[in-house]
Coordinates of C-alpha atoms and ligand atoms in Angstrom, one line a residue:
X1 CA 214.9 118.2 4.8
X2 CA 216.2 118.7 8.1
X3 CA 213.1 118.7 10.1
X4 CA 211.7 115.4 8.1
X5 CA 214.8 114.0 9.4
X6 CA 213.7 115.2 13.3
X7 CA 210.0 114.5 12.6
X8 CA 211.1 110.6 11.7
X9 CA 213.6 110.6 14.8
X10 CA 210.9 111.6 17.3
X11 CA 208.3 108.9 16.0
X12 CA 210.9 106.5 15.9
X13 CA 212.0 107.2 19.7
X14 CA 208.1 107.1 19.9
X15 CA 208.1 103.5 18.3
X16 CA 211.1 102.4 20.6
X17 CA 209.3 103.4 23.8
X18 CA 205.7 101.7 22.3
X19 CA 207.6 98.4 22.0
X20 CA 209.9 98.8 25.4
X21 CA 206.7 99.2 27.3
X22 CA 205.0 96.7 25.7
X23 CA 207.7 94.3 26.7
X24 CA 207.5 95.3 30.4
X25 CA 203.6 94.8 30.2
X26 CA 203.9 91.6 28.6
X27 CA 206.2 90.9 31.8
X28 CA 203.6 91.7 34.2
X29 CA 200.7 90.4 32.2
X30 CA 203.1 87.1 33.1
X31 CA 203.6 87.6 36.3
X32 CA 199.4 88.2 36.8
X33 CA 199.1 85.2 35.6
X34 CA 201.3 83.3 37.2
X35 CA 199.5 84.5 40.6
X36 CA 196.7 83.8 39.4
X37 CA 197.4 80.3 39.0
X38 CA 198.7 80.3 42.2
X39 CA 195.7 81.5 43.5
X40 CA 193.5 79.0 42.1
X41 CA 194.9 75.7 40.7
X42 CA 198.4 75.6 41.3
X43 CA 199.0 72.1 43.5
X44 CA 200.8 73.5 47.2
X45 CA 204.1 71.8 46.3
X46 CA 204.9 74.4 43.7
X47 CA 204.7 77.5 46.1
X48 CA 208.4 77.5 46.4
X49 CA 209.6 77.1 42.7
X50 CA 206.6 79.4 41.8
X51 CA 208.3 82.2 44.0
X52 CA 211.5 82.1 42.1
X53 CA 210.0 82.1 39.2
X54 CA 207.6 85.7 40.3
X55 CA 211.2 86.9 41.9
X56 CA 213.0 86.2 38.5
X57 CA 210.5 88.3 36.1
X58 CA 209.4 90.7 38.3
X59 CA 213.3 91.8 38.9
X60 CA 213.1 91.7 34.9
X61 CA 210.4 94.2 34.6
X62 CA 212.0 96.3 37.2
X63 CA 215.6 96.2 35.5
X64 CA 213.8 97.3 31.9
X65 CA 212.1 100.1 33.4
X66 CA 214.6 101.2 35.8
X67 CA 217.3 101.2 32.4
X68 CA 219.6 103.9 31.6
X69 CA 218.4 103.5 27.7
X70 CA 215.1 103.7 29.3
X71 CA 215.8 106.9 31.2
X72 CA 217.7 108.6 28.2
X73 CA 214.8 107.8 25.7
X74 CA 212.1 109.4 28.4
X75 CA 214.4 112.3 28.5
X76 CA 215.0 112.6 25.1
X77 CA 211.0 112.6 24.8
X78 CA 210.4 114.8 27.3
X79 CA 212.4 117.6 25.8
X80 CA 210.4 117.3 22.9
X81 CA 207.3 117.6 24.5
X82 CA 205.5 120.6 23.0
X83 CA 205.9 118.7 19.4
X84 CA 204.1 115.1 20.6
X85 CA 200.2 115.0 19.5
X86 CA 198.3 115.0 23.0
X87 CA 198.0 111.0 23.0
X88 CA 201.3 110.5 23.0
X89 CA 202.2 113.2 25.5
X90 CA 199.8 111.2 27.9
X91 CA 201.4 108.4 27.7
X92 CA 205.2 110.1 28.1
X93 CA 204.1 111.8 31.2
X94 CA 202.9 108.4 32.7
X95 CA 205.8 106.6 31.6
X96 CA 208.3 109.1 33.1
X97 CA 206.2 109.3 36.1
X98 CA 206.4 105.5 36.3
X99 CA 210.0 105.7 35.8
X100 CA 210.7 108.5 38.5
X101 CA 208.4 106.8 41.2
X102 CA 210.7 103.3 40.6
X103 CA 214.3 104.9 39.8
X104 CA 214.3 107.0 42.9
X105 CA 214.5 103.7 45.3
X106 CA 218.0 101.8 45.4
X107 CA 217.9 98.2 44.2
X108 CA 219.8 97.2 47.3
X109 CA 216.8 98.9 49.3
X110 CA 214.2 97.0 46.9
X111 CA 215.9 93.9 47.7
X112 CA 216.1 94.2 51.4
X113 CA 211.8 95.3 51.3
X114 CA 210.7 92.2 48.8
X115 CA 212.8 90.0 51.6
X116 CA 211.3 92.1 54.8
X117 CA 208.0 91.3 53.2
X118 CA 208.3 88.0 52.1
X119 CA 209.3 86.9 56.0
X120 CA 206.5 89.5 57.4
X121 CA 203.6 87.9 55.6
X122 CA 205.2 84.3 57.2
X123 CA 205.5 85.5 60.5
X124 CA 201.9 87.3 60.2
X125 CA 200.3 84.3 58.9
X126 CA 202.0 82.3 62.2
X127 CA 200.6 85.1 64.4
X128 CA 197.2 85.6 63.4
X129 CA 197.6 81.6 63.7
X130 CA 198.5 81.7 67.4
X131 CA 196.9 85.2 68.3
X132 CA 200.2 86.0 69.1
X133 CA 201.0 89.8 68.3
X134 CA 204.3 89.9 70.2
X135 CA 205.8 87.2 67.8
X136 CA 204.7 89.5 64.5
X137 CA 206.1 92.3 66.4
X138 CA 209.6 92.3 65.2
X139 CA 208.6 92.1 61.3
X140 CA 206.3 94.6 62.0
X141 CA 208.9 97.3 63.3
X142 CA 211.1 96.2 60.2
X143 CA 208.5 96.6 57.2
X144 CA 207.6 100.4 59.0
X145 CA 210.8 101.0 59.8
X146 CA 211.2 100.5 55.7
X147 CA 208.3 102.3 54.5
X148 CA 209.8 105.4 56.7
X149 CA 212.6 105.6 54.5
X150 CA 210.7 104.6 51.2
X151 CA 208.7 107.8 51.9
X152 CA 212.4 109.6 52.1
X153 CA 213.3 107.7 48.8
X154 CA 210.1 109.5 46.8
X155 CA 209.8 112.5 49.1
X156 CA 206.6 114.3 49.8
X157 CA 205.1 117.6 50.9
X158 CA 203.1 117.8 54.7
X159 CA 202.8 114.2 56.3
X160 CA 205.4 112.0 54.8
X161 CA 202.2 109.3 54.6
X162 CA 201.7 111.4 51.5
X163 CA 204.7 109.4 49.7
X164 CA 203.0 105.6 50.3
X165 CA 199.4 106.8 49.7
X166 CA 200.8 108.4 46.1
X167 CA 201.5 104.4 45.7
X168 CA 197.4 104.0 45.7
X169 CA 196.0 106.8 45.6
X170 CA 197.7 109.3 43.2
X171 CA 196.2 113.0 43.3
X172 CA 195.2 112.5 47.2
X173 CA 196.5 113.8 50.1
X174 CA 196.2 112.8 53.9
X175 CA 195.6 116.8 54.7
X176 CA 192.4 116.0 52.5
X177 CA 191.4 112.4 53.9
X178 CA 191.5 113.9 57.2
X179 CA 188.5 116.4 56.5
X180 CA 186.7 113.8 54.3
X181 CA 186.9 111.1 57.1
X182 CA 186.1 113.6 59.9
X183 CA 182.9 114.1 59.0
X184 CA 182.2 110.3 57.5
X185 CA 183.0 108.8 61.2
X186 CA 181.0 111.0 63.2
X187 CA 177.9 110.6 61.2
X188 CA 178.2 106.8 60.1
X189 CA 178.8 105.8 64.0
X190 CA 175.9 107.9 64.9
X191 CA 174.0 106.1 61.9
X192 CA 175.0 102.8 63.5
X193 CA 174.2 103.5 66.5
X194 CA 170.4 104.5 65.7
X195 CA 170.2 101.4 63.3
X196 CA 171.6 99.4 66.3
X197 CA 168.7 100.6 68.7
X198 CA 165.8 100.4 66.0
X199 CA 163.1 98.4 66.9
X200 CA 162.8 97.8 62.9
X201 CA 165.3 95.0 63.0
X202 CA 165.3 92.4 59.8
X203 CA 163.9 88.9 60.1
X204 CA 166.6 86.9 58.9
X205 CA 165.4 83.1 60.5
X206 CA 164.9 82.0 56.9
X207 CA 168.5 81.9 56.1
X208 CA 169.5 79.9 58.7
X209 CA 169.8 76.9 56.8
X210 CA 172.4 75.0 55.0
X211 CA 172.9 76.1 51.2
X212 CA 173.8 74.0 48.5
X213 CA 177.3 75.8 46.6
X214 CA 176.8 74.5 42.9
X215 CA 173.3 76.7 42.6
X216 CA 175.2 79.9 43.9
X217 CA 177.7 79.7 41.2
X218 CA 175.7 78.8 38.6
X219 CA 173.2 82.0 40.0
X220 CA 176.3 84.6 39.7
X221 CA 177.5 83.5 36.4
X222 CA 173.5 84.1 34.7
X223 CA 173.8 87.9 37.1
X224 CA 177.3 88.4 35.4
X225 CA 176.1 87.9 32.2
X226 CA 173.0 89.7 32.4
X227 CA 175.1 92.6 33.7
X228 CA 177.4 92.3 30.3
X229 CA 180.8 90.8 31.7
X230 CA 182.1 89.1 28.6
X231 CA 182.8 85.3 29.1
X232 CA 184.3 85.6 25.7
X233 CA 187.1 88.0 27.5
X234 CA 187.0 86.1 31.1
X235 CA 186.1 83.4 33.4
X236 CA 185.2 82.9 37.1
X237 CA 186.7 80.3 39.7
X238 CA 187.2 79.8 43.2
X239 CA 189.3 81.6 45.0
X240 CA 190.2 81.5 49.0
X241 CA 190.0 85.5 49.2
X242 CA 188.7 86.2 45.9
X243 CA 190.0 88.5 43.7
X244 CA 190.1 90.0 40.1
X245 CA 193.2 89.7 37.8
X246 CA 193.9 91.0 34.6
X247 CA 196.2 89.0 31.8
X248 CA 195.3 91.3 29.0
X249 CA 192.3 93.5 27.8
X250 CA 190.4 90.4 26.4
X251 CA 191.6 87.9 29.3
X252 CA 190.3 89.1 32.7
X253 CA 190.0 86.3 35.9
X254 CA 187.3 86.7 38.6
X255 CA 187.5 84.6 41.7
X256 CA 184.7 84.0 44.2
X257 CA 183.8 81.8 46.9
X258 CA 180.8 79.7 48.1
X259 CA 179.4 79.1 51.7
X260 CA 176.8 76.2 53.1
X261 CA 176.2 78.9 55.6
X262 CA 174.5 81.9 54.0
X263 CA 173.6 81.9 50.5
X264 CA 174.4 86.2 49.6
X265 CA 178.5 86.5 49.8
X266 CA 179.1 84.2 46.7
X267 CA 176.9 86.8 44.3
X268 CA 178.1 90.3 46.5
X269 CA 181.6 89.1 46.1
X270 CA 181.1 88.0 42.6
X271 CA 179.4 90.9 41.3
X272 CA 182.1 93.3 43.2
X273 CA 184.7 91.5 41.4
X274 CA 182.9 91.7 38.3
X275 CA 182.9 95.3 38.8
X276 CA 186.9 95.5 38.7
X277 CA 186.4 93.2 35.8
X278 CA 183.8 95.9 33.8
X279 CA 186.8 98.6 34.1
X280 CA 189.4 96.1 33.2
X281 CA 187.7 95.2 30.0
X282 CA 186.9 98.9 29.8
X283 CA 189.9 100.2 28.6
X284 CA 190.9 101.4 24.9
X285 CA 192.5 99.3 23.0
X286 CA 194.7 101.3 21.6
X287 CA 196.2 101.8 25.0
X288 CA 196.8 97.9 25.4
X289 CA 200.4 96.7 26.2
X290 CA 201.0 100.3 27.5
X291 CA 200.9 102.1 31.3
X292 CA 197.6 103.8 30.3
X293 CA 195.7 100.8 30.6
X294 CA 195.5 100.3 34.0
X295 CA 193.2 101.9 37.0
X296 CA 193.1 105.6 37.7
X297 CA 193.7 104.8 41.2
X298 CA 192.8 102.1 43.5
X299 CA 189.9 104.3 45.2
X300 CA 188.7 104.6 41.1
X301 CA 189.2 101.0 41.1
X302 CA 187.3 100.0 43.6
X303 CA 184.1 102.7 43.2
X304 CA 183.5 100.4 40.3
X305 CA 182.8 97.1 42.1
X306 CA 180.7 99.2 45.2
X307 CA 178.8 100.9 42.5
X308 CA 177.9 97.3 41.0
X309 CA 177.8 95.2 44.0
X310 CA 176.2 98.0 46.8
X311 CA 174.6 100.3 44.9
X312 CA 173.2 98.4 42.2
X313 CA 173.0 94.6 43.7
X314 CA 171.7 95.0 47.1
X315 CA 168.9 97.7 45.8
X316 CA 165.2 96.7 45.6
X317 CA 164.9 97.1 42.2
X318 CA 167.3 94.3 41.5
X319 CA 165.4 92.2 44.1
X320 CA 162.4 92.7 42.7
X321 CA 164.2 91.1 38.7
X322 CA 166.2 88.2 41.0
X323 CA 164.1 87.2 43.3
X324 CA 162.6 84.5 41.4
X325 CA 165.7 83.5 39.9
X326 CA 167.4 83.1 42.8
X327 CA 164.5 81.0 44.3
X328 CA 164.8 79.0 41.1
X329 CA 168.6 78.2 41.5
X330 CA 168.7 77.7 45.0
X331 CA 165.8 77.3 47.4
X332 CA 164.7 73.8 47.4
X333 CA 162.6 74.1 50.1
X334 CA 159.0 75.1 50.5
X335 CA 159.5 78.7 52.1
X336 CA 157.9 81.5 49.3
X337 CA 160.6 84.4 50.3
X338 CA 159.8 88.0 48.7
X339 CA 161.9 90.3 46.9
X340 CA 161.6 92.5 50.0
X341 CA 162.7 90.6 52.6
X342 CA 165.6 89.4 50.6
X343 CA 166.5 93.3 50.4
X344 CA 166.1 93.5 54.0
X345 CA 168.0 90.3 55.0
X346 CA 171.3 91.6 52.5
X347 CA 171.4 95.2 53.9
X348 CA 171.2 93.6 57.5
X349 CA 173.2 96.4 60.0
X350 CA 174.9 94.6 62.3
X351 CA 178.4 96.0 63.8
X352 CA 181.2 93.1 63.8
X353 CA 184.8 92.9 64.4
X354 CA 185.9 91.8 60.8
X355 CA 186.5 94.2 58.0
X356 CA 185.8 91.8 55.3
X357 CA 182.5 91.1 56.7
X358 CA 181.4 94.3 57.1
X359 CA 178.3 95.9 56.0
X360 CA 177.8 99.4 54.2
X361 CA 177.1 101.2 57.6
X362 CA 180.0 100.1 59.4
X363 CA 182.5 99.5 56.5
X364 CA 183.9 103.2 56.2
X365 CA 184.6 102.9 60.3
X366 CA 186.6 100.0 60.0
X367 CA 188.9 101.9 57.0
X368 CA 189.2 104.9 59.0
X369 CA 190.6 103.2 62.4
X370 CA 193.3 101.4 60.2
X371 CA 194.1 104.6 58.4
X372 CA 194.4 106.5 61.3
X373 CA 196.4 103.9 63.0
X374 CA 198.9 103.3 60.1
X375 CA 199.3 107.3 59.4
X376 CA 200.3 107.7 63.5
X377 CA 202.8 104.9 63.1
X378 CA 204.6 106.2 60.0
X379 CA 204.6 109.7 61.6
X380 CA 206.2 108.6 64.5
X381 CA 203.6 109.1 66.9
X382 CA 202.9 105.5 67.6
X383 CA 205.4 102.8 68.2
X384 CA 204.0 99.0 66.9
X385 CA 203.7 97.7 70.5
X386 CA 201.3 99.8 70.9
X387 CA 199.3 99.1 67.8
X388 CA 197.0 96.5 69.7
X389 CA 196.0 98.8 72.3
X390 CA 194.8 101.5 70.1
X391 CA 193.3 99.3 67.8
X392 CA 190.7 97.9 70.8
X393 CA 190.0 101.2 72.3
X394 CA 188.9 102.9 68.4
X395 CA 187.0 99.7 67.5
X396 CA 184.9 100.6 71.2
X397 CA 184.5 104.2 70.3
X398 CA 183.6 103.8 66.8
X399 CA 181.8 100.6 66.5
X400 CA 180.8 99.6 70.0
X401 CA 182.5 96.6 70.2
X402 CA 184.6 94.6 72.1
X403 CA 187.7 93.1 70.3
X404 CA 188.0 89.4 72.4
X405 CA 191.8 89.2 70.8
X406 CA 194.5 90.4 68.2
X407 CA 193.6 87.7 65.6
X408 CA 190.5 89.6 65.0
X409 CA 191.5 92.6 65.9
X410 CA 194.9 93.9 64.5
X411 CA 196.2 91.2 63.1
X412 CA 193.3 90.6 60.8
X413 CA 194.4 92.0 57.7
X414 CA 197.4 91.0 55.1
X415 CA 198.6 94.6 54.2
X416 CA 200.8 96.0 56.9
X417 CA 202.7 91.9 56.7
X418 CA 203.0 93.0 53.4
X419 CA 204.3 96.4 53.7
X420 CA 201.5 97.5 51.9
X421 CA 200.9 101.1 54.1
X422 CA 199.0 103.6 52.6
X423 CA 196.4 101.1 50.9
X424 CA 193.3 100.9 52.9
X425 CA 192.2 104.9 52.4
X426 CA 191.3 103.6 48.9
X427 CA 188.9 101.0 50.2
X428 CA 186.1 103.7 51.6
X429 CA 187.2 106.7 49.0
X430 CA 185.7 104.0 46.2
X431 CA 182.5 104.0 48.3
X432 CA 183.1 107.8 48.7
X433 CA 183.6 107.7 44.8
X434 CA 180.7 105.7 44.0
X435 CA 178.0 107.4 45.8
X436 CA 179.4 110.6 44.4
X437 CA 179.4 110.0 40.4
X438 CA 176.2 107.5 40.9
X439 CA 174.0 111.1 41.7
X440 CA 175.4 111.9 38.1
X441 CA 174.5 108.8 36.8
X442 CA 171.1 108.8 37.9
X443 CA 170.3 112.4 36.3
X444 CA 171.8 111.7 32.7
X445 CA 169.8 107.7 32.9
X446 CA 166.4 108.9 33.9
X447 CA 165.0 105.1 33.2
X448 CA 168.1 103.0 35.3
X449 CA 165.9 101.6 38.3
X450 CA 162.9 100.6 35.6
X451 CA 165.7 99.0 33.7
X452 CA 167.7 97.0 37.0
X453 CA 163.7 96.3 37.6
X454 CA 163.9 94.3 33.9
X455 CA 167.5 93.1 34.8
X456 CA 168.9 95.1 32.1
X457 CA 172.0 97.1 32.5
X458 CA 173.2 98.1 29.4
X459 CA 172.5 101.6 29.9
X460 CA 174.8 101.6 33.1
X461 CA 177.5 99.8 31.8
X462 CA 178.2 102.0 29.0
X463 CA 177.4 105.4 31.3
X464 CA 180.9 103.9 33.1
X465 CA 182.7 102.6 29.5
X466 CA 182.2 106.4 28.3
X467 CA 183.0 107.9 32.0
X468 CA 185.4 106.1 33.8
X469 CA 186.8 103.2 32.0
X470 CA 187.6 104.4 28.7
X471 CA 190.0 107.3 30.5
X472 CA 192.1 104.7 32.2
X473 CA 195.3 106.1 33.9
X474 CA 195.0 109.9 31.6
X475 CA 193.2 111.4 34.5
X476 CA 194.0 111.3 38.1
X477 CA 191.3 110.1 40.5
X478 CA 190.1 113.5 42.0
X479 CA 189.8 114.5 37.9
X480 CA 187.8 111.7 36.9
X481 CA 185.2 112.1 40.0
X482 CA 185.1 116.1 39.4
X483 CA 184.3 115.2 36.0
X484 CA 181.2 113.3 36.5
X485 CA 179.7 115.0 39.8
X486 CA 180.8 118.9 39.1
X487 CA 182.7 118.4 42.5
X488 CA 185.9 117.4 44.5
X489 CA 185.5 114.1 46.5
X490 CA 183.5 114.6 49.2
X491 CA 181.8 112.3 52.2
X492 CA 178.4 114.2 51.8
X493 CA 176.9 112.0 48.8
X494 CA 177.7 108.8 50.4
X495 CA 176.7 110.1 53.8
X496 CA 173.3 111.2 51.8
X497 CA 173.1 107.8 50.5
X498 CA 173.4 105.5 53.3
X499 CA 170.9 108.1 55.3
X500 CA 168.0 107.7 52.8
X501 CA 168.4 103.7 52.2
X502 CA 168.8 102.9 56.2
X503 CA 166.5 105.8 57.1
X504 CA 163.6 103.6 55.2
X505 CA 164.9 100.4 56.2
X506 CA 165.0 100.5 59.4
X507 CA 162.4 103.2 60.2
X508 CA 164.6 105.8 61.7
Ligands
LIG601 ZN1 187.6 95.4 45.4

């Protein structure tokens, strides 16, 4: 009798934390699609009433999370560990981890970083504006200044860079990025360079023309469908910077963009956002309206839209299937282009001072000068000032280039204005990650390239819904890629990757 009575208790405190977390992702799922909208329709008039009205839920969330019932039920829970079924341990574990990781900071200290950020991103967007560093400096020194004592907040073992990685990156360490990048930027420059000096260079006069921008939407949506995104579950629109939102398992938003210029960054970006939409729609649905139903980690995150967009869209094999469709939707002009040189114009090697822009070669480079950059600051080895300095001198050693001035240099990107330190290692660990379960994927799906040649992904798709997706946040990164490659993340499969394709392509 007495242990019925315990048995109910537990799955009732089970049942109370189901439907408090439920709440809090109902909260965000709000607040995703309120940015969103902001994103892509909202009128500019209601930027300022739409800020309040983030501000307001988001505080919400964090107040129902951050709860003394909250705390006390996780507690409660956690005693009991041993007795919960290995589902629901999962998700205690995550949801205490959650709790931890957003009870240890202050909500005075919260306050004083969502204001620090809020004026940092102004006072970037001003600066970048006016290629004025100087006048960005000052909100600069703040937002590090507070991500030095956030890392004191959560603690950390070795560099204290550990605690704001852990943010993106859970399971990773800056001891272990430092031996994975050390090798990836000595032999990706000295790739570059070789490409650079080829006599092999593309012939890309035939896009320099003027492309019409209804065709290349209408061309990604027909590659996202044959690919298997569910309109059913999501949509596309246009986005400045686009990006890939989530509102719910059966709701997820791509953005993309068009250009008159050059008629390949509409479908790359598009099918690299479809990519985050794949795992989005990927997870169980039994883990719906709880933490488990989210990413395994940024780097996780964003392996999935470089498998799709790198490895599988800018592959001959696909070329050889699109070709004619894309000739279809959007060359109305006489030229006969071939699957080949389509391939060669949309691998095109050419070292540049934006990281956006980048190609696969020189992508990685541009991650590693900003990571080690952001990890000398926080450490204390580098004071802001002298941020713009370093920045020039690494782009000259590892990309050759000359940076004309700090609007595309150091003030090109959003996340330091936003606080956001500790984010861009998870940019080239999901190329890392890619490359490194895609040698897995090609031994258990002996017929993939015959089927891309048919444009036919199916098999693919559900290789990374059984794989990757399905796990959502139950395994940390480094799990889920020793999982599928029978190794810890390494630079080597990438590094053998980019070798073989650029070897070929550019006759090295
Ligand atoms: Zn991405």
């Amino acid at each position: 009798m007495y242990k019925f009575k315990e048995e109910n208790l537990l799955e009732t405190e089970l049942f109370n934390l189901r439907e408090k977390l439920g709440e809090i992702s109902d909260l965000d799922s709000s607040l995703a699609l309120l940015s969103w909208d902001q994103q892509t329709y909202m009128p500019p008039k209601g930027a300022a009433a739409r800020g309040r009205q983030r501000a307001t839920i988001s505080a919400l969330a964090h107040r129902m999370l951050t709860s003394a019932e909250m705390g006390e039920r996780l507690q409660r829970l956690h005693e009991r560990r041993d007795e919960l079924s290995d589902g629901d341990r999962v998700l205690v574990d995550v949801a205490i981890y959650d709790y931890k990781r957003t009870a240890c900071l202050p909500e005075d200290f919260v306050e004083k970083l969502a204001m620090a950020q809020s004026s940092g991103y102004e006072a970037w967007v001003a600066s970048r504006k006016d290629n004025d560093f100087s006048s960005f400096l000052p909100y600069l020194e703040k937002l590090i200044d507070l991500a030095k004592r956030k890392a004191e907040y959560h603690g950390y073992e070795g560099s204290s860079y550990n605690a704001l990685l852990e943010d993106f990156e859970r399971g990773m360490t800056a001891e272990q990025l430092d031996s994975i990048f050390g090798e990836l930027s000595l032999r990706q420059s000295k790739l570059v360079e070789k490409i650079t000096a080829s006599s092999n260079q593309p012939d890309i006069t035939w896009l320099d023309r003027k492309w019409p921008e209804q065709p290349q939407l209408d061309f990604t949506l027909l590659v996202l469908r044959d690919m298997g995104f569910d309109f059913e579950a999501g949509r596309q629109d246009l986005a400045a910077h686009p990006f890939t939102t989530s509102i719910s398992l059966h709701d997820i938003r791509l953005t993309t963009r068009t250009s008159r210029d050059e008629p390949f960054s509409c479908l790359t970006g598009s099918i690299h956002e479809g990519g985050h939409g794949f795992y989005e729609q990927g997870f169980k649905e039994s883990d719906t309206r709880t933490p488990l139903a989210k990413g395994a980690s940024f780097g996780i995150h964003e392996s999935q839209s470089r498998t799709w967009e790198n490895i599988i869209g800018r592959s001959l094999p696909f070329w050889r299937y699109y070709t004619p469709l894309f000739l279809k939707h959007l060359d109305d002009g006489p030229a006969k282009i071939s699957a080949d040189q389509i391939f060669r114009a949309i691998n095109h090697v050419r070292p540049s001072l934006i990281r956006v822009e980048a190609d696969e070669c020189t992508y990685n480079l541009h991650i590693i000068l900003r990571y080690e950059i952001e990890r000398a600051v926080l450490e204390g080895k580098m004071a802001a000032r002298e941020i713009p300095e370093a920045w020039n001198a690494r782009m000259k050693e590892l990309l050759d280039i000359e940076v004309p001035d700090d609007a595309s240099g150091c003030l090109q990107d959003i996340h330091w204005s936003m606080g956001m330190f500790g984010y861009f290692p998870s940019y080239a660990l999901g190329n890392l990650y890619a490359a490194q379960m895609f040698k897995q994927i090609e031994k258990d799906l002996p017929n993939l390239w015959t089927e891309v040649e048919a444009g036919q992904f199916n098999g693919l798709l559900g290789w990374l819904r059984r794989n990757v997706h399905v796990h959502g946040r139950r395994k940390l990164a480094p799990q889920i890629v020793y999982d599928n490659s029978g190794s810890e993340p390494s630079s080597k499969p990438y590094l053998q990757y980019l070798e073989a394709k650029y070897s070929k392509l550019y006759s090295l």
